[in-house]
CSV table of C-alpha atoms in Angstrom, one decimal:
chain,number,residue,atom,x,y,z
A,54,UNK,CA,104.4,37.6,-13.5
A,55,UNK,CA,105.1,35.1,-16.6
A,56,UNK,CA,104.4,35.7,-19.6
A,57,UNK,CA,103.5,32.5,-21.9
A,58,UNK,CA,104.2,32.1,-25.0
A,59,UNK,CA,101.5,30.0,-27.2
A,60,UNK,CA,100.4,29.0,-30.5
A,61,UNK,CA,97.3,27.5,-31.2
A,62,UNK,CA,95.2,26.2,-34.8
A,63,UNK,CA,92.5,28.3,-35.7
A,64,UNK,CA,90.7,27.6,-38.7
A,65,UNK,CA,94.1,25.6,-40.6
A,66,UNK,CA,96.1,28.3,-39.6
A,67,UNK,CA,98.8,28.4,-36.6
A,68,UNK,CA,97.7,31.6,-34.3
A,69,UNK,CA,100.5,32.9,-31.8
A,70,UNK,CA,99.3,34.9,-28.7
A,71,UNK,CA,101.2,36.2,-25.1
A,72,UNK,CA,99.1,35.1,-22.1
A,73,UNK,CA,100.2,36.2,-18.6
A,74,UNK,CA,98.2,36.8,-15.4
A,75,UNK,CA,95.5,34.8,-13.4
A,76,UNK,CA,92.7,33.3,-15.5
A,77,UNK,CA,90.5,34.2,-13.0
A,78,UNK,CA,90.8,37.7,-12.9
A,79,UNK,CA,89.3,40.4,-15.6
A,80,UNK,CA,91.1,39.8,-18.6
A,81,UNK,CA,92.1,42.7,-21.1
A,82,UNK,CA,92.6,41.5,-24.8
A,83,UNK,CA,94.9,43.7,-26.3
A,84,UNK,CA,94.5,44.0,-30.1
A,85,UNK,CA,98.2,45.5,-31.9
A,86,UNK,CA,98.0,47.6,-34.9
A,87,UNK,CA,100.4,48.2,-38.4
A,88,UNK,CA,103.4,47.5,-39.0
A,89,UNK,CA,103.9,45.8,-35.3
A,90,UNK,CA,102.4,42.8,-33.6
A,91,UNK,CA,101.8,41.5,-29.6
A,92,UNK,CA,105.1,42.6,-29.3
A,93,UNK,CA,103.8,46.0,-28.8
A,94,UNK,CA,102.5,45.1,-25.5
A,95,UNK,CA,105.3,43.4,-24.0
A,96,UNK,CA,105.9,45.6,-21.3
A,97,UNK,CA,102.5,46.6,-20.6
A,98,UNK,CA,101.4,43.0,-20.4
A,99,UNK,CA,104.5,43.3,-17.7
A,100,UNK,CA,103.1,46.0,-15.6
A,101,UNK,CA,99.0,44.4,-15.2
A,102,UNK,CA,99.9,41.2,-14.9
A,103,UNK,CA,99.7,41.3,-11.1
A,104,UNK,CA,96.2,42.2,-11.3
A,105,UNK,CA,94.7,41.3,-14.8
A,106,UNK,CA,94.6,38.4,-17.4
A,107,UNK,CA,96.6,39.4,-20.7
A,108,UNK,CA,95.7,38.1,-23.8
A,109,UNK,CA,97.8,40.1,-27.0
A,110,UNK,CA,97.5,38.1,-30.2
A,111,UNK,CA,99.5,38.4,-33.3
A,112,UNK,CA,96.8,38.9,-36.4
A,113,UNK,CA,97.4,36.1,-39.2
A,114,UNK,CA,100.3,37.9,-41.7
A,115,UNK,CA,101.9,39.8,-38.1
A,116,UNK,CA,104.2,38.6,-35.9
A,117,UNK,CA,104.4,34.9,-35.0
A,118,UNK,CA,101.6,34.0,-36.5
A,119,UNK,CA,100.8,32.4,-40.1
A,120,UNK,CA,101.2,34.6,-43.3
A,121,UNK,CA,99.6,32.4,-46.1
A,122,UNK,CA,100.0,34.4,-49.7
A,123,UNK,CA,97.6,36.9,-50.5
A,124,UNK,CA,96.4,34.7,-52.8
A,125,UNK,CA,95.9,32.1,-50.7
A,126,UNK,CA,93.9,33.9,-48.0
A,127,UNK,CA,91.2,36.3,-47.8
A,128,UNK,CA,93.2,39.7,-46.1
A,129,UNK,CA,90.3,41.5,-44.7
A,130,UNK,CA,89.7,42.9,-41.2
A,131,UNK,CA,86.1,40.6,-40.9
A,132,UNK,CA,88.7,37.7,-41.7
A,133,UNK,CA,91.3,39.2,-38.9
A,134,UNK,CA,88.2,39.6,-36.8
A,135,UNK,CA,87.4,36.1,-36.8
A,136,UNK,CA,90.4,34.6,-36.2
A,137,UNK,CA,90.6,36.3,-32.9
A,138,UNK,CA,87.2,35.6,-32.2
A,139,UNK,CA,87.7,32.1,-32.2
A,140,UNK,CA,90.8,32.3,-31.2
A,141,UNK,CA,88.8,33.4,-27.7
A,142,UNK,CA,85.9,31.3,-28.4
A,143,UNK,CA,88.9,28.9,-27.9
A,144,UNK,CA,90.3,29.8,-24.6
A,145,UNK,CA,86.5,30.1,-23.0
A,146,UNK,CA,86.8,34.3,-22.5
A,147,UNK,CA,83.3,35.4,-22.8
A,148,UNK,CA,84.1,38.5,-20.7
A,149,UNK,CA,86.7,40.5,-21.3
A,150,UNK,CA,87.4,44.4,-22.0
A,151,UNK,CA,90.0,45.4,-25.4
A,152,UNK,CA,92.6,47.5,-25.6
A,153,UNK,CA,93.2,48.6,-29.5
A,154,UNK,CA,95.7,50.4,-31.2
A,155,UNK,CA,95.6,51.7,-35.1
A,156,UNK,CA,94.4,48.3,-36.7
A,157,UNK,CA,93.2,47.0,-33.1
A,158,UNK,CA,90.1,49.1,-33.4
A,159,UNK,CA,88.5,47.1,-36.3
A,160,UNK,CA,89.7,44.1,-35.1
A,161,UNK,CA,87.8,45.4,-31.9
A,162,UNK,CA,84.8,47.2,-32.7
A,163,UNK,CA,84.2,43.7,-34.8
A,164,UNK,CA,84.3,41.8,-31.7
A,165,UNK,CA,81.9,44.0,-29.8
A,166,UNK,CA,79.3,44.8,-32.9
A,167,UNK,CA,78.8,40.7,-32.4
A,168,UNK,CA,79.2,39.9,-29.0
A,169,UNK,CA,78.1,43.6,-26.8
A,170,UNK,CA,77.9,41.5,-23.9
A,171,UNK,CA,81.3,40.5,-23.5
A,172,UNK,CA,82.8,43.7,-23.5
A,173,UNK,CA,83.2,45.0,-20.2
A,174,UNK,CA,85.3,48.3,-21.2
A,175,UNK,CA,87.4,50.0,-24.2
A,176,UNK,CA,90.5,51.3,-24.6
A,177,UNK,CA,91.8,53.0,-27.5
A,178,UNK,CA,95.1,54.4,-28.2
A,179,UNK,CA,94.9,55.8,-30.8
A,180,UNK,CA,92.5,53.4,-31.9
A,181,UNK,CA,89.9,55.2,-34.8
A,182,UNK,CA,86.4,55.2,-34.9
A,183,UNK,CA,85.0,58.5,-36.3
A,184,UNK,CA,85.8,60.4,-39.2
A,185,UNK,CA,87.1,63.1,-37.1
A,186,UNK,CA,90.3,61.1,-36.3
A,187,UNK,CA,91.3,60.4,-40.6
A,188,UNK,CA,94.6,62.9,-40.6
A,189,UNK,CA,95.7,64.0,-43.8
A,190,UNK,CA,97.6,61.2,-44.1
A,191,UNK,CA,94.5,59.5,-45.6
A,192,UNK,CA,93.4,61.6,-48.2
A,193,UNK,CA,95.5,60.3,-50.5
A,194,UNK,CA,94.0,56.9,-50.1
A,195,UNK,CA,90.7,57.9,-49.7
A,196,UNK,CA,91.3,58.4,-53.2
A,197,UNK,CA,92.7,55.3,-54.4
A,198,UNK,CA,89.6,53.6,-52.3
A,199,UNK,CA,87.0,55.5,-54.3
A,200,UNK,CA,88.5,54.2,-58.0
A,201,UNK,CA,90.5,51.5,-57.2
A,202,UNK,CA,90.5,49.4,-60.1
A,203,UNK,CA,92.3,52.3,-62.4
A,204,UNK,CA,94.6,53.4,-59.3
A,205,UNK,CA,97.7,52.8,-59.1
A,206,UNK,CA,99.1,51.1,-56.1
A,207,UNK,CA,103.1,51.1,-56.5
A,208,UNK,CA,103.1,54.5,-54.5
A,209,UNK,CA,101.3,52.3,-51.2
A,210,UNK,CA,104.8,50.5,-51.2
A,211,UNK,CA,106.7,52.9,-49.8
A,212,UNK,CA,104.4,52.6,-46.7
A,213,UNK,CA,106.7,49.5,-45.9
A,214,UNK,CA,110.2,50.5,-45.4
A,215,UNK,CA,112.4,51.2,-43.0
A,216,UNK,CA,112.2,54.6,-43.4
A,217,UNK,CA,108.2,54.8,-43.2
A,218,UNK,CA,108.4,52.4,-39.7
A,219,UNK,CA,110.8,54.6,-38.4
A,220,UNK,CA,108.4,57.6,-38.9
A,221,UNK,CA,105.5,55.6,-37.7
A,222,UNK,CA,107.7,55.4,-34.1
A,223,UNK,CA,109.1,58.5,-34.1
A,224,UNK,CA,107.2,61.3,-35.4
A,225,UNK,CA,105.6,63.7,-32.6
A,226,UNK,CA,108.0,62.4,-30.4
A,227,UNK,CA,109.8,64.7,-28.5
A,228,UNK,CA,112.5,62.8,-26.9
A,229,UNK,CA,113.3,60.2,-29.6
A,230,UNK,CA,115.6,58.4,-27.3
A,231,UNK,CA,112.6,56.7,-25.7
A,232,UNK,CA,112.1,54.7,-28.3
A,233,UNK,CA,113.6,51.4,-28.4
A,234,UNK,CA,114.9,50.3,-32.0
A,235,UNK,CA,114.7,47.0,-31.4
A,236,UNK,CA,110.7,46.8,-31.8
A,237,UNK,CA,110.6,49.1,-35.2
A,238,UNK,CA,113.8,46.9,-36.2
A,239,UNK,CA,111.9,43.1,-35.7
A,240,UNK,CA,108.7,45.0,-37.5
A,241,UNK,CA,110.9,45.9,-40.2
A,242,UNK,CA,111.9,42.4,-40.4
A,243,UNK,CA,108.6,40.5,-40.9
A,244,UNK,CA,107.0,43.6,-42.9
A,245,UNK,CA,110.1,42.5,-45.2
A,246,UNK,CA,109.2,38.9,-45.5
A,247,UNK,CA,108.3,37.9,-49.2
A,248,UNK,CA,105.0,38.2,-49.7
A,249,UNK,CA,104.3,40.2,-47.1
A,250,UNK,CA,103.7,43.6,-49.0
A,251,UNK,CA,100.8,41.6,-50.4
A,252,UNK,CA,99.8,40.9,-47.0
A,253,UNK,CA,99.9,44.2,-46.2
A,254,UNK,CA,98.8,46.0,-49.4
A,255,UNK,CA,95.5,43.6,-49.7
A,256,UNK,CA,94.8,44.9,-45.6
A,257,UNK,CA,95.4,48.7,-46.7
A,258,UNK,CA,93.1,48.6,-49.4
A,259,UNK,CA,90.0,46.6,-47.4
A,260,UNK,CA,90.7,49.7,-44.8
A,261,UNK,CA,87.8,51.4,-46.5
A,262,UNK,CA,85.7,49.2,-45.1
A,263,UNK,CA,86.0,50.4,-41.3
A,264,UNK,CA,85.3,54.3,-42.8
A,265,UNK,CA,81.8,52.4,-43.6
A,266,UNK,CA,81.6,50.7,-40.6
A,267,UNK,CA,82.2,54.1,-38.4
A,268,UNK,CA,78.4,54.8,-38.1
A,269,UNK,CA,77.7,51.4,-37.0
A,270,UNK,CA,80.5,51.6,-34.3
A,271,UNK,CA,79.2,54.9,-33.3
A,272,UNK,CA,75.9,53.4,-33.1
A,273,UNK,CA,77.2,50.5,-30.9
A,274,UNK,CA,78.8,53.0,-28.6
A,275,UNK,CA,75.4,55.1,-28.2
A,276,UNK,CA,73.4,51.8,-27.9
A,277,UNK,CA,75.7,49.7,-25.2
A,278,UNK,CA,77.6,52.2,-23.4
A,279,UNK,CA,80.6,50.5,-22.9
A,280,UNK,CA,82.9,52.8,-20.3
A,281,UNK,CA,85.9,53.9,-22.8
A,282,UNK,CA,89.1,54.9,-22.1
A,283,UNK,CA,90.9,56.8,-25.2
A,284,UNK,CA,94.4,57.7,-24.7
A,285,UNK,CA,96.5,58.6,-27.5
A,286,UNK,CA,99.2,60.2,-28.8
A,287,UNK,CA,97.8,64.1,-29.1
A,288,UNK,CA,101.0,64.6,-31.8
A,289,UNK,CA,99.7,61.4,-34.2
A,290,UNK,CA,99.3,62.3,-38.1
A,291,UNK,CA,97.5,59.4,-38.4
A,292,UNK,CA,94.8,59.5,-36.4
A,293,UNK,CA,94.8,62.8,-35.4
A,294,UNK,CA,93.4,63.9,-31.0
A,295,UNK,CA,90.2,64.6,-32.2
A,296,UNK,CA,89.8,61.0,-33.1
A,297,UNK,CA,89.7,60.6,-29.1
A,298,UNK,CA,87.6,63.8,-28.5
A,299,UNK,CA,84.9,62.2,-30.9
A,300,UNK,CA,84.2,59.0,-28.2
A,301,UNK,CA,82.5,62.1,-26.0
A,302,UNK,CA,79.9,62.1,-28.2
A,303,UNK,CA,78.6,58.9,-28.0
A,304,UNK,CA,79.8,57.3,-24.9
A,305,UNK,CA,78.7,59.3,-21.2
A,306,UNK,CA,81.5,59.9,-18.8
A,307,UNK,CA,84.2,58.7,-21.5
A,308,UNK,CA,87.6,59.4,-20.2
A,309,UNK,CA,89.9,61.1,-22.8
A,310,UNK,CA,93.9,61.7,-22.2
A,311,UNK,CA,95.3,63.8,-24.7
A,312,UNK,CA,99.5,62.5,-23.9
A,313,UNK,CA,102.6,64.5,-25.2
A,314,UNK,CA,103.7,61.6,-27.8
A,315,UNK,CA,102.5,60.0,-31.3
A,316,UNK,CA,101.2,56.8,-33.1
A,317,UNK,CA,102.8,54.4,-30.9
A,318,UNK,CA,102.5,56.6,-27.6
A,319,UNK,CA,102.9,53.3,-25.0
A,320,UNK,CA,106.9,53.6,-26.1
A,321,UNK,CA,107.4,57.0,-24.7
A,322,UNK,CA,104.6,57.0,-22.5
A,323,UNK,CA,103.9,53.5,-21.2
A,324,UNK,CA,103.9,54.1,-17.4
A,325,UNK,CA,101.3,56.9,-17.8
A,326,UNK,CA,99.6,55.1,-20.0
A,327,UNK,CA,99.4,51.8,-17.3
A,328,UNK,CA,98.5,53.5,-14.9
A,329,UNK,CA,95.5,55.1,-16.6
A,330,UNK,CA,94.9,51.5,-17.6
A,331,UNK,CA,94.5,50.2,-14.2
A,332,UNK,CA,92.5,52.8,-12.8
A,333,UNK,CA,89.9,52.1,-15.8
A,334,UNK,CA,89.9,48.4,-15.3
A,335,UNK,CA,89.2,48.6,-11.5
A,336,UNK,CA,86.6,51.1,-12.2
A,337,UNK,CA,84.9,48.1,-14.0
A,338,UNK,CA,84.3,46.7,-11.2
A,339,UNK,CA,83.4,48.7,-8.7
């Protein structure tokens, strides 16, 4: 199946999304997370395409999309949220299940705190919604969060170099020769675009907000019982497995894979992880 290629003006700025599939059938939006961008779904869009509408877009300050200065633009995930809710406001969607990953699950759990009854499913990968999934990794800016204006930040930076994206793709990873280079390499490459560590930066810090919002996502989940597929990485230090366990609680008969890989598991485990994707969606419908 193609994929397309498009960019599109939301709101002044120009938005970039992959579309492939039939129109007509259920469409999965797939929502991509830090450092990366649709990129990340490339292959997946690949393998449901026969079956499903894809829609991946890139988040304004990621991928193809615009990157006004932080100074220019307000970087906060409600901002992020409604770009891509306009952005499918725009192409008519008013059903559709999400896929998110890492920064996906704001972006997400947004979406479906406004609009319930469009969302037909959820999948996370690695996608956070309780505290139970904050690794240690956070603790450090937890801290920062809580005093902010007397922290200071220069220690963030190092969050955005090659050495820190390399981790991101490689760490719980047991064969690392299933990672390609050339994704980590091209998100290298636009985290290193000038002004971007603002970009960035800004969205770290407005993070907190999603801690705060975990009750009301939890709530959501209780409310709406959306069926939920989490599938992640059991070997993340990000968002650690029993981030996925935690969905259990809320949401009846959620399905949770615990997969030998880490943050980004759809690079080592993409064909599991499509085929658990397929099953769910088709389960939507029956």
């Amino acid at each position: 199946m193609t994929t397309r290629y498009r960019t599109t003006a939301i709101d002044g700025l120009d938005v970039f999304y992959r579309e492939a599939g039939d129109p007509s059938a259920p469409t999965l939006v797939l929502l991509h997370g830090f450092p990366t961008s649709s990129i990340a779904y490339q292959e997946l869009i690949a393998d449901l395409a026969d079956e499903f509408h894809l829609i991946a877009p890139d988040y304004p300050g990621f991928g193809h999309s615009s990157a006004p200065a932080a100074s220019e633009w307000d970087y906060t995930f409600d901002h992020l949220a409604d770009v891509v809710d306009r952005l499918l406001d725009s192409l008519g969607l008013t059903r559709y299940a999400i896929y998110v990953h890492d920064y996906g699950a704001p972006v997400g759990f947004r979406l479906a705190l406004r609009h319930p009854e469009r969302i037909t499913g959820i999948i996370s990968q690695n996608g956070n919604a309780y505290e139970d999934g904050l690794a240690p990794f956070w603790q450090d800016l937890r801290a920062i969060w809580a005093n902010p204006s007397e922290a200071d930040l220069a220690p963030l930076l190092a969050n955005y170099t090659r050495e820190a994206t390399h981790w991101q793709y490689t760490h719980g990873v047991s064969d690392v020769s299933l990672v390609n280079p050339d994704k980590e390499a091209l998100d290298q490459a636009l985290l290193d675009r000038p002004g971007n560590h603002e970009i960035q930066l800004a969205i770290f810090m407005n993070y907190a907000t999603n801690v705060a919002a975990y009750p009301q996502w939890q709530d959501y989940l209780r409310t709406h019982q959306p069926p939920v597929l989490a599938v992640w990485g059991r070997n993340d230090e990000i968002f650690a497995p029993e981030g996925a366990k935690a969905f259990a609680r809320d949401v009846k008969d959620a399905r949770v894979h615990l997969l030998d890989a880490g943050h980004f598991a759809l690079e080592t485990r993409r064909p599991q992880i499509a085929a658990l994707v397929r099953a769910f969606l088709h389960s939507l419908s029956d």
